[in-house]
Short mmCIF file of C-alpha atoms in Angstrom, two decimals:
data_model
loop_
_atom_site.label_atom_id
_atom_site.label_comp_id
_atom_site.label_asym_id
_atom_site.label_seq_id
_atom_site.Cartn_x
_atom_site.Cartn_y
_atom_site.Cartn_z
CA MET M 1 19.06 51.67 -19.84
CA ALA M 2 20.81 50.56 -16.66
CA SER M 3 23.87 49.32 -18.53
CA LYS M 4 24.11 52.64 -20.40
CA LYS M 5 24.18 54.53 -17.11
CA VAL M 6 26.92 52.29 -15.73
CA ASN M 7 29.04 52.68 -18.85
CA LEU M 8 28.63 56.45 -18.82
CA VAL M 9 29.52 56.83 -15.17
CA ASN M 10 32.33 54.29 -15.26
CA SER M 11 33.98 56.30 -18.02
CA MET M 12 34.86 58.90 -15.41
CA GLY M 13 38.24 58.76 -13.70
CA TYR M 14 36.35 57.97 -10.50
CA GLY M 15 33.57 55.76 -11.75
CA LYS M 16 30.75 56.33 -9.23
CA THR M 17 27.71 58.58 -9.52
CA TRP M 18 28.09 60.03 -6.04
CA GLN M 19 31.68 61.06 -6.79
CA LEU M 20 30.52 63.08 -9.78
CA TRP M 21 27.79 64.71 -7.70
CA ILE M 22 30.29 65.70 -5.00
CA ALA M 23 32.62 67.17 -7.61
CA GLY M 24 29.70 69.15 -9.02
CA GLY M 25 28.77 70.35 -5.52
CA LEU M 26 32.29 71.62 -4.95
CA MET M 27 32.20 73.36 -8.33
CA ALA M 28 28.87 75.08 -7.63
CA SER M 29 30.10 76.28 -4.24
CA ALA M 30 33.27 77.65 -5.82
CA GLY M 31 31.11 79.39 -8.44
CA SER M 32 29.56 81.54 -5.73
CA LEU M 33 32.58 83.76 -6.38
CA TYR M 34 30.65 84.98 -9.43
CA ALA M 35 27.90 86.24 -7.10
CA TRP M 36 30.34 88.85 -5.87
CA SER M 37 28.50 91.92 -7.16
CA ALA M 38 25.64 91.20 -4.74
CA MET M 39 28.04 92.06 -1.90
CA ILE M 40 29.01 95.51 -3.22
CA PRO M 41 26.41 97.41 -1.12
CA ALA M 42 27.65 95.63 2.01
CA ILE M 43 31.26 96.54 1.19
CA ARG M 44 30.34 100.18 0.68
CA GLU M 45 28.39 100.30 3.92
CA SER M 46 30.87 98.38 6.05
CA TYR M 47 34.08 100.06 4.86
CA SER M 48 32.88 103.28 3.11
CA ALA M 49 34.46 101.84 -0.04
CA THR M 50 34.28 103.39 -3.50
CA THR M 51 33.09 101.53 -6.60
CA GLU M 52 36.72 101.28 -7.69
CA GLN M 53 37.65 99.62 -4.38
CA ALA M 54 34.72 97.21 -4.68
CA GLY M 55 35.85 96.28 -8.18
CA MET M 56 39.38 95.77 -6.84
CA VAL M 57 38.12 93.03 -4.48
CA PHE M 58 36.79 91.05 -7.44
CA SER M 59 39.93 91.77 -9.45
CA SER M 60 42.14 90.47 -6.63
CA ALA M 61 39.93 87.38 -6.41
CA ILE M 62 40.39 86.79 -10.14
CA LEU M 63 44.17 87.14 -9.77
CA ALA M 64 44.27 84.64 -6.90
CA PHE M 65 41.91 82.32 -8.79
CA THR M 66 44.19 82.35 -11.81
CA ILE M 67 47.37 81.72 -9.82
CA ALA M 68 45.69 78.74 -8.13
CA VAL M 69 44.58 77.33 -11.50
CA ILE M 70 48.19 77.48 -12.72
CA LEU M 71 49.82 76.09 -9.56
CA VAL M 72 47.43 73.35 -8.38
CA PRO M 73 48.02 70.99 -11.38
CA ARG M 74 51.74 71.23 -10.62
CA ALA M 75 51.41 70.67 -6.85
CA GLY M 76 51.37 66.85 -6.95
CA ARG M 77 48.76 64.13 -6.56
CA ARG M 78 47.73 65.17 -3.04
CA LEU M 79 45.80 68.14 -4.45
CA GLN M 80 44.19 66.18 -7.29
CA GLY M 81 40.83 64.45 -7.42
CA LEU M 82 38.16 64.56 -4.73
CA ARG M 83 40.74 64.58 -1.96
CA GLY M 84 42.37 67.69 -3.36
CA GLY M 85 39.00 69.34 -3.90
CA GLY M 86 38.02 68.62 -0.29
CA ILE M 87 41.26 70.02 1.13
CA ILE M 88 41.02 73.18 -0.97
CA GLY M 89 37.30 73.56 -0.20
CA ALA M 90 37.95 73.33 3.54
CA ALA M 91 40.51 76.13 3.26
CA GLY M 92 38.02 78.20 1.24
CA SER M 93 35.42 77.77 3.99
CA VAL M 94 37.84 79.19 6.54
CA PHE M 95 38.55 82.21 4.35
CA LEU M 96 34.82 82.84 3.87
CA GLY M 97 34.36 82.80 7.63
CA LEU M 98 37.14 85.33 8.04
CA SER M 99 35.58 87.49 5.32
CA ALA M 100 32.26 87.64 7.18
CA VAL M 101 33.97 89.15 10.26
CA SER M 102 36.71 91.22 8.60
CA PRO M 103 37.29 94.39 10.68
CA ASN M 104 38.50 96.51 7.74
CA TYR M 105 38.73 96.65 3.96
CA SER M 106 42.31 95.36 3.75
CA VAL M 107 41.54 92.22 5.75
CA PHE M 108 38.47 91.60 3.59
CA VAL M 109 40.55 91.86 0.39
CA VAL M 110 43.03 89.32 1.78
CA SER M 111 40.44 86.87 3.15
CA PHE M 112 37.79 87.02 0.42
CA GLY M 113 39.69 88.32 -2.60
CA LEU M 114 42.92 86.38 -2.18
CA GLY M 115 41.89 83.50 0.11
CA PHE M 116 38.49 82.49 -1.21
CA GLY M 117 39.50 83.49 -4.74
CA ALA M 118 42.44 81.06 -4.64
CA ALA M 119 40.28 78.29 -3.16
CA SER M 120 37.70 78.73 -5.93
CA GLY M 121 40.43 78.51 -8.56
CA GLY M 122 41.88 75.37 -7.02
CA ILE M 123 38.50 73.64 -6.97
CA TYR M 124 37.81 74.75 -10.55
CA ILE M 125 40.90 73.15 -12.07
CA VAL M 126 40.68 70.00 -9.93
CA VAL M 127 37.11 69.29 -11.02
CA LEU M 128 37.83 70.14 -14.67
CA ASP M 129 40.76 67.74 -14.65
CA ILE M 130 38.41 64.96 -13.49
CA ALA M 131 35.93 65.83 -16.23
CA GLY M 132 38.68 66.10 -18.85
CA ARG M 133 39.60 62.44 -18.30
CA ALA M 134 36.09 61.22 -19.07
CA GLN M 135 35.30 59.10 -22.09
CA ARG M 136 33.04 61.95 -23.25
CA PRO M 137 34.91 65.06 -22.08
CA ILE M 138 33.21 67.18 -24.74
CA LEU M 139 30.07 66.75 -22.60
CA PHE M 140 31.45 66.49 -19.07
CA VAL M 141 33.83 69.47 -19.23
CA PRO M 142 31.10 71.98 -20.19
CA VAL M 143 28.72 70.45 -17.63
CA MET M 144 31.24 71.03 -14.85
CA VAL M 145 31.96 74.54 -16.13
CA ALA M 146 28.18 75.08 -16.04
CA ALA M 147 28.11 73.85 -12.44
CA PHE M 148 30.51 76.69 -11.63
CA GLY M 149 28.07 79.15 -13.21
CA LEU M 150 25.22 77.51 -11.32
CA GLY M 151 26.83 78.72 -8.09
CA SER M 152 26.28 82.28 -9.25
CA ALA M 153 22.66 81.52 -10.20
CA LEU M 154 22.00 80.06 -6.76
CA PHE M 155 23.88 82.47 -4.54
CA GLY M 156 23.72 85.80 -6.41
CA PRO M 157 20.03 86.59 -5.83
CA LEU M 158 20.13 85.09 -2.34
CA LEU M 159 23.09 87.23 -1.26
CA ARG M 160 21.56 90.39 -2.75
CA LEU M 161 18.31 89.83 -0.84
CA LEU M 162 20.18 89.07 2.39
CA VAL M 163 22.32 92.18 2.02
CA GLY M 164 19.22 94.25 1.17
CA ALA M 165 17.59 92.94 4.36
CA GLY M 166 20.53 94.20 6.43
CA GLY M 167 22.57 91.02 6.62
CA GLY M 168 25.79 92.80 5.66
CA LEU M 169 28.97 90.78 5.42
CA ALA M 170 27.41 88.01 7.54
CA SER M 171 25.40 87.10 4.42
CA LEU M 172 28.50 85.23 3.25
CA SER M 173 27.56 82.43 5.67
CA ALA M 174 24.97 81.41 3.04
CA VAL M 175 27.93 80.51 0.81
CA ALA M 176 30.14 78.98 3.48
CA ALA M 177 27.59 76.38 4.64
CA PRO M 178 27.26 74.39 1.37
CA LEU M 179 31.02 74.61 0.74
CA VAL M 180 31.66 73.10 4.18
CA CYS M 181 29.23 70.25 3.42
CA ALA M 182 30.68 69.48 -0.02
CA SER M 183 34.26 69.59 1.30
CA ALA M 184 33.41 67.33 4.24
CA LEU M 185 31.78 64.77 1.95
CA ALA M 186 34.76 64.81 -0.40
CA LEU M 187 37.23 64.24 2.44
CA ALA M 188 35.09 61.64 4.22
CA LEU M 189 34.40 59.54 1.14
CA GLU M 190 37.54 59.97 -0.95
CA LYS M 191 39.11 56.77 0.44
CA ARG M 192 36.30 54.83 -1.22
CA ALA M 193 37.21 56.43 -4.52
CA VAL M 194 40.05 55.55 -6.83
CA ALA M 195 43.21 56.48 -4.96
CA GLU M 196 44.83 58.18 -7.91
CA ILE M 197 43.56 59.61 -11.19
CA GLN M 198 44.25 57.02 -13.85
CA ARG M 199 46.40 58.33 -16.67
CA THR M 200 45.76 56.44 -19.88
CA GLU M 201 48.11 58.58 -21.93
CA ALA M 202 51.73 59.49 -21.29
CA GLU M 203 52.13 63.19 -20.63
CA PRO M 204 54.28 64.60 -23.43
CA ARG M 205 56.90 67.05 -22.37
CA GLY M 206 57.56 70.24 -24.25
CA MET M 207 55.42 71.90 -26.89
CA LYS M 208 55.86 72.32 -30.62
CA ILE M 209 56.01 75.80 -32.12
CA ALA M 210 52.66 75.25 -33.87
CA ASP M 211 51.13 74.25 -30.52
CA ARG M 212 52.51 77.39 -28.90
CA HIS M 213 50.89 79.50 -31.60
CA ARG M 214 47.55 77.81 -31.00
CA VAL M 215 47.88 78.32 -27.24
CA LEU M 216 48.60 82.01 -27.81
CA LEU M 217 45.57 82.36 -30.09
CA LEU M 218 43.32 80.65 -27.55
CA TRP M 219 44.82 82.86 -24.84
CA LEU M 220 43.97 86.05 -26.73
CA ILE M 221 40.44 84.91 -27.57
CA PHE M 222 39.79 83.96 -23.94
CA CYS M 223 41.18 87.26 -22.62
CA LEU M 224 39.37 89.58 -25.04
CA GLY M 225 36.18 87.51 -25.12
CA SER M 226 35.92 87.49 -21.31
CA MET M 227 36.28 91.24 -20.72
CA ALA M 228 32.60 92.21 -21.12
CA GLY M 229 31.39 89.14 -19.22
CA LEU M 230 33.68 89.67 -16.25
CA MET M 231 32.81 93.38 -16.10
CA THR M 232 29.14 92.36 -16.02
CA LEU M 233 29.64 89.68 -13.37
CA GLY M 234 31.76 91.98 -11.22
CA LEU M 235 29.59 95.12 -11.32
CA ALA M 236 26.12 94.05 -12.50
CA SER M 237 24.18 95.30 -9.49
CA SER M 238 25.94 98.66 -9.61
CA ILE M 239 25.35 99.03 -13.37
CA VAL M 240 21.57 98.50 -13.17
CA GLU M 241 21.09 100.40 -9.91
CA VAL M 242 22.86 103.45 -11.36
CA ARG M 243 20.14 103.44 -14.05
CA GLY M 244 17.48 103.46 -11.32
CA ALA M 245 16.79 99.77 -10.66
CA SER M 246 15.22 98.76 -7.35
CA VAL M 247 16.74 96.11 -5.08
CA LEU M 248 14.14 93.65 -6.38
CA LEU M 249 14.95 94.39 -10.03
CA SER M 250 18.67 94.25 -9.24
CA SER M 251 18.19 90.81 -7.66
CA ALA M 252 16.17 89.66 -10.66
CA THR M 253 18.91 90.92 -12.98
CA LEU M 254 21.54 89.01 -11.02
CA ALA M 255 19.38 85.89 -11.29
CA GLY M 256 18.99 86.39 -15.04
CA ILE M 257 22.72 86.95 -15.48
CA ALA M 258 23.52 83.81 -13.51
CA VAL M 259 20.99 81.72 -15.43
CA GLY M 260 22.22 83.09 -18.78
CA ASN M 261 25.84 82.44 -17.83
CA THR M 262 25.04 78.91 -16.69
CA ALA M 263 22.87 78.16 -19.74
CA GLY M 264 25.63 79.35 -22.08
CA ARG M 265 28.16 77.11 -20.35
CA LEU M 266 25.86 74.10 -20.37
CA ALA M 267 24.82 74.67 -23.98
CA VAL M 268 28.38 74.02 -25.18
CA GLY M 269 28.20 70.40 -24.03
CA PHE M 270 25.11 69.78 -26.11
CA LEU M 271 25.93 71.99 -29.10
CA ALA M 272 29.30 70.25 -29.39
CA GLN M 273 27.47 67.05 -30.33
CA TRP M 274 26.62 68.75 -33.66
CA MET M 275 29.03 71.70 -33.92
CA LEU M 276 32.78 72.08 -33.55
CA PRO M 277 33.88 74.00 -30.42
CA GLN M 278 35.64 76.65 -32.51
CA ASN M 279 32.37 77.40 -34.33
CA ILE M 280 30.59 77.80 -31.00
CA LEU M 281 33.25 80.29 -29.92
CA ALA M 282 32.82 82.26 -33.13
CA GLY M 283 29.09 82.53 -32.45
CA ALA M 284 29.56 83.81 -28.90
CA ALA M 285 31.00 87.23 -29.82
CA PRO M 286 27.92 88.52 -31.71
CA ILE M 287 25.72 87.65 -28.71
CA ILE M 288 28.04 89.57 -26.37
CA ALA M 289 28.21 92.53 -28.75
CA LEU M 290 24.41 92.70 -28.97
CA GLY M 291 24.15 92.67 -25.19
CA ILE M 292 26.69 95.49 -24.91
CA ALA M 293 24.75 97.60 -27.43
CA VAL M 294 21.48 97.11 -25.52
CA ALA M 295 22.94 97.88 -22.08
CA TRP M 296 25.06 100.76 -23.39
CA HIS M 297 22.32 102.76 -25.08
CA SER M 298 19.23 102.12 -22.94
CA SER M 299 18.17 104.23 -19.96
CA ILE M 300 15.44 101.80 -18.88
CA PRO M 301 16.73 99.63 -15.99
CA ALA M 302 14.91 96.47 -17.10
CA ILE M 303 16.29 96.74 -20.65
CA VAL M 304 19.79 97.40 -19.30
CA GLY M 305 19.41 94.24 -17.24
CA ALA M 306 18.31 92.31 -20.33
CA GLY M 307 21.46 93.49 -22.12
CA LEU M 308 23.61 92.27 -19.23
CA VAL M 309 21.88 88.86 -19.40
CA LEU M 310 22.80 88.63 -23.10
CA ILE M 311 26.42 89.48 -22.29
CA ALA M 312 26.51 86.81 -19.59
CA SER M 313 24.98 84.22 -21.93
CA GLY M 314 27.60 84.86 -24.62
CA TYR M 315 30.33 84.83 -21.99
CA GLY M 316 29.06 81.42 -20.81
CA LEU M 317 29.67 80.06 -24.31
CA VAL M 318 33.23 81.39 -24.18
CA ALA M 319 33.85 80.04 -20.67
CA SER M 320 32.89 76.49 -21.67
CA GLY M 321 34.01 76.64 -25.29
CA ILE M 322 37.65 77.40 -24.49
CA PRO M 323 38.27 74.37 -22.19
CA ALA M 324 36.29 72.09 -24.51
CA LEU M 325 38.38 73.18 -27.49
CA THR M 326 41.61 72.93 -25.46
CA ARG M 327 40.78 69.33 -24.52
CA GLU M 328 40.04 68.52 -28.18
CA MET M 329 43.28 70.11 -29.40
CA PHE M 330 45.71 68.76 -26.79
CA GLY M 331 44.14 65.57 -25.40
CA SER M 332 43.39 64.49 -21.84
CA ALA M 333 46.99 63.96 -20.73
CA ARG M 334 48.00 67.56 -21.44
CA PHE M 335 44.62 69.19 -20.78
CA GLY M 336 45.20 70.23 -17.16
CA ARG M 337 48.59 71.80 -17.70
CA VAL M 338 47.83 73.45 -21.04
CA PHE M 339 44.47 74.82 -19.95
CA SER M 340 45.98 76.21 -16.76
CA LEU M 341 48.27 78.34 -18.95
CA ILE M 342 45.44 79.46 -21.22
CA PHE M 343 43.34 80.25 -18.19
CA SER M 344 45.77 82.99 -17.19
CA ALA M 345 44.06 85.01 -19.96
CA TRP M 346 40.88 84.91 -17.89
CA GLY M 347 42.90 86.19 -14.95
CA VAL M 348 44.23 89.14 -16.95
CA ALA M 349 40.71 90.02 -18.09
CA GLY M 350 39.30 89.63 -14.59
CA LEU M 351 42.06 91.70 -13.04
CA THR M 352 41.57 94.62 -15.43
CA ALA M 353 37.91 94.70 -16.52
CA PRO M 354 36.03 95.13 -13.18
CA TRP M 355 38.65 97.47 -11.75
CA LEU M 356 38.83 99.61 -14.90
CA ALA M 357 35.04 99.81 -15.18
CA GLY M 358 34.80 100.83 -11.52
CA TRP M 359 37.49 103.48 -12.01
CA ILE M 360 35.67 104.85 -15.08
CA PHE M 361 32.44 105.10 -13.07
CA ASP M 362 34.16 106.94 -10.23
CA GLN M 363 35.66 109.41 -12.70
CA TRP M 364 32.64 110.08 -14.95
CA GLY M 365 29.62 108.82 -13.04
CA ASP M 366 28.49 106.24 -15.61
CA TYR M 367 29.63 103.09 -17.41
CA ARG M 368 29.27 104.25 -21.03
CA PHE M 369 32.99 104.44 -21.79
CA ALA M 370 33.49 101.05 -20.08
CA PHE M 371 30.93 99.55 -22.46
CA PHE M 372 32.77 101.13 -25.39
CA LEU M 373 36.03 99.46 -24.36
CA ALA M 374 34.25 96.14 -23.79
CA LEU M 375 32.77 96.31 -27.28
CA GLY M 376 36.22 96.89 -28.80
CA ALA M 377 37.63 93.86 -26.98
CA THR M 378 34.69 91.73 -28.13
CA VAL M 379 35.15 92.73 -31.79
CA LEU M 380 38.84 91.75 -31.62
CA ALA M 381 37.89 88.42 -30.03
CA SER M 382 35.43 87.82 -32.88
CA VAL M 383 38.11 88.42 -35.51
CA LEU M 384 40.51 86.02 -33.78
CA SER M 385 37.77 83.40 -33.36
CA LEU M 386 37.09 83.45 -37.10
CA ALA M 387 40.83 83.07 -37.73
CA LEU M 388 40.87 80.04 -35.42
CA VAL M 389 37.98 78.48 -37.35
CA ARG M 390 40.01 78.77 -40.56
CA ILE M 391 43.15 77.34 -38.93
CA GLN M 392 41.30 74.33 -37.55
CA ARG M 393 39.60 73.72 -40.90
CA ARG M 394 42.99 73.64 -42.63
CA ARG M 395 44.34 71.19 -40.02
CA ARG M 396 41.45 68.81 -40.59
CA MET M 397 41.89 68.95 -44.37
CA SER M 398 45.66 68.40 -44.26
#
């Protein structure tokens, strides 16, 4: 048993158990970005913001997150590995501190939306790159993606309760503290780790036309398949409270959403031992569509919350399935760069879905039309996922 553990851990680019734990701690702290909707009441109270403006904060965070995911893999070795995660995490801690004392809405958008959003994105791609170089990336990549979702499960309910108790923007200190600790550990101990990520494969330059087509298909599936999930993560507390949910039920819904999202992400790592990643993706869309139907048509707050949990669970499968499939298609050497391009689809979805849903609510006073649009995007994602299954089957047979 002991030798198995050593072999498993030594297959990582870093090779020590504590290094993997620190990377997971950074990932969970970065995932607190998904707990954003718990802060909406504080934003409204502090800045007299509309629902559209609250959604814009999350959308700006998604944009900054996406830009960081694209740029960090191209920024050189200094921002790779635990050292890079520690540097980026330290910057994110500073931005969270500024967010907690922001004097106006514009400063909050810059410090939380752009600053902390970018830091979360940088940590996300750094940790995934470490996991993608494991001997068993089909397991480690989804586990690290699940660690990101775990941040929402941990911090979402906590932030909502703190805000409900009158903590306001200062509640963000509950997120800053663990990020400071994880970043400090990464920076203090990184010299004991491998100095550079070992590259066992040469990084091919350029991309064949067939590869570009597959990247585009993955991009579209990720974008359309993420719309409902990101709308839910960005505006969950508002959606259930509009239907009459109490603060306690809202907090419980946020906890359920976070757990469902995390469970969906983690499930990919284990399902992939028996199923192909593309088949897992194809199964995610029906779960999301069912959740949309439940939340769309029910007027009972608890049932609406249950529908949102289903959406988040299906979205978790998409969030882990896409990087797992990207790693399988393009290999470890190209994973970081290729996935950073595909991840821009998530940025497009995150930039549009929460903002558009918030705008719809401000115009009509409910989220029904937003659910209709989310269902349309999910159906399109399902069609494309089935097409991808057929394409991959043909490639294996040829």
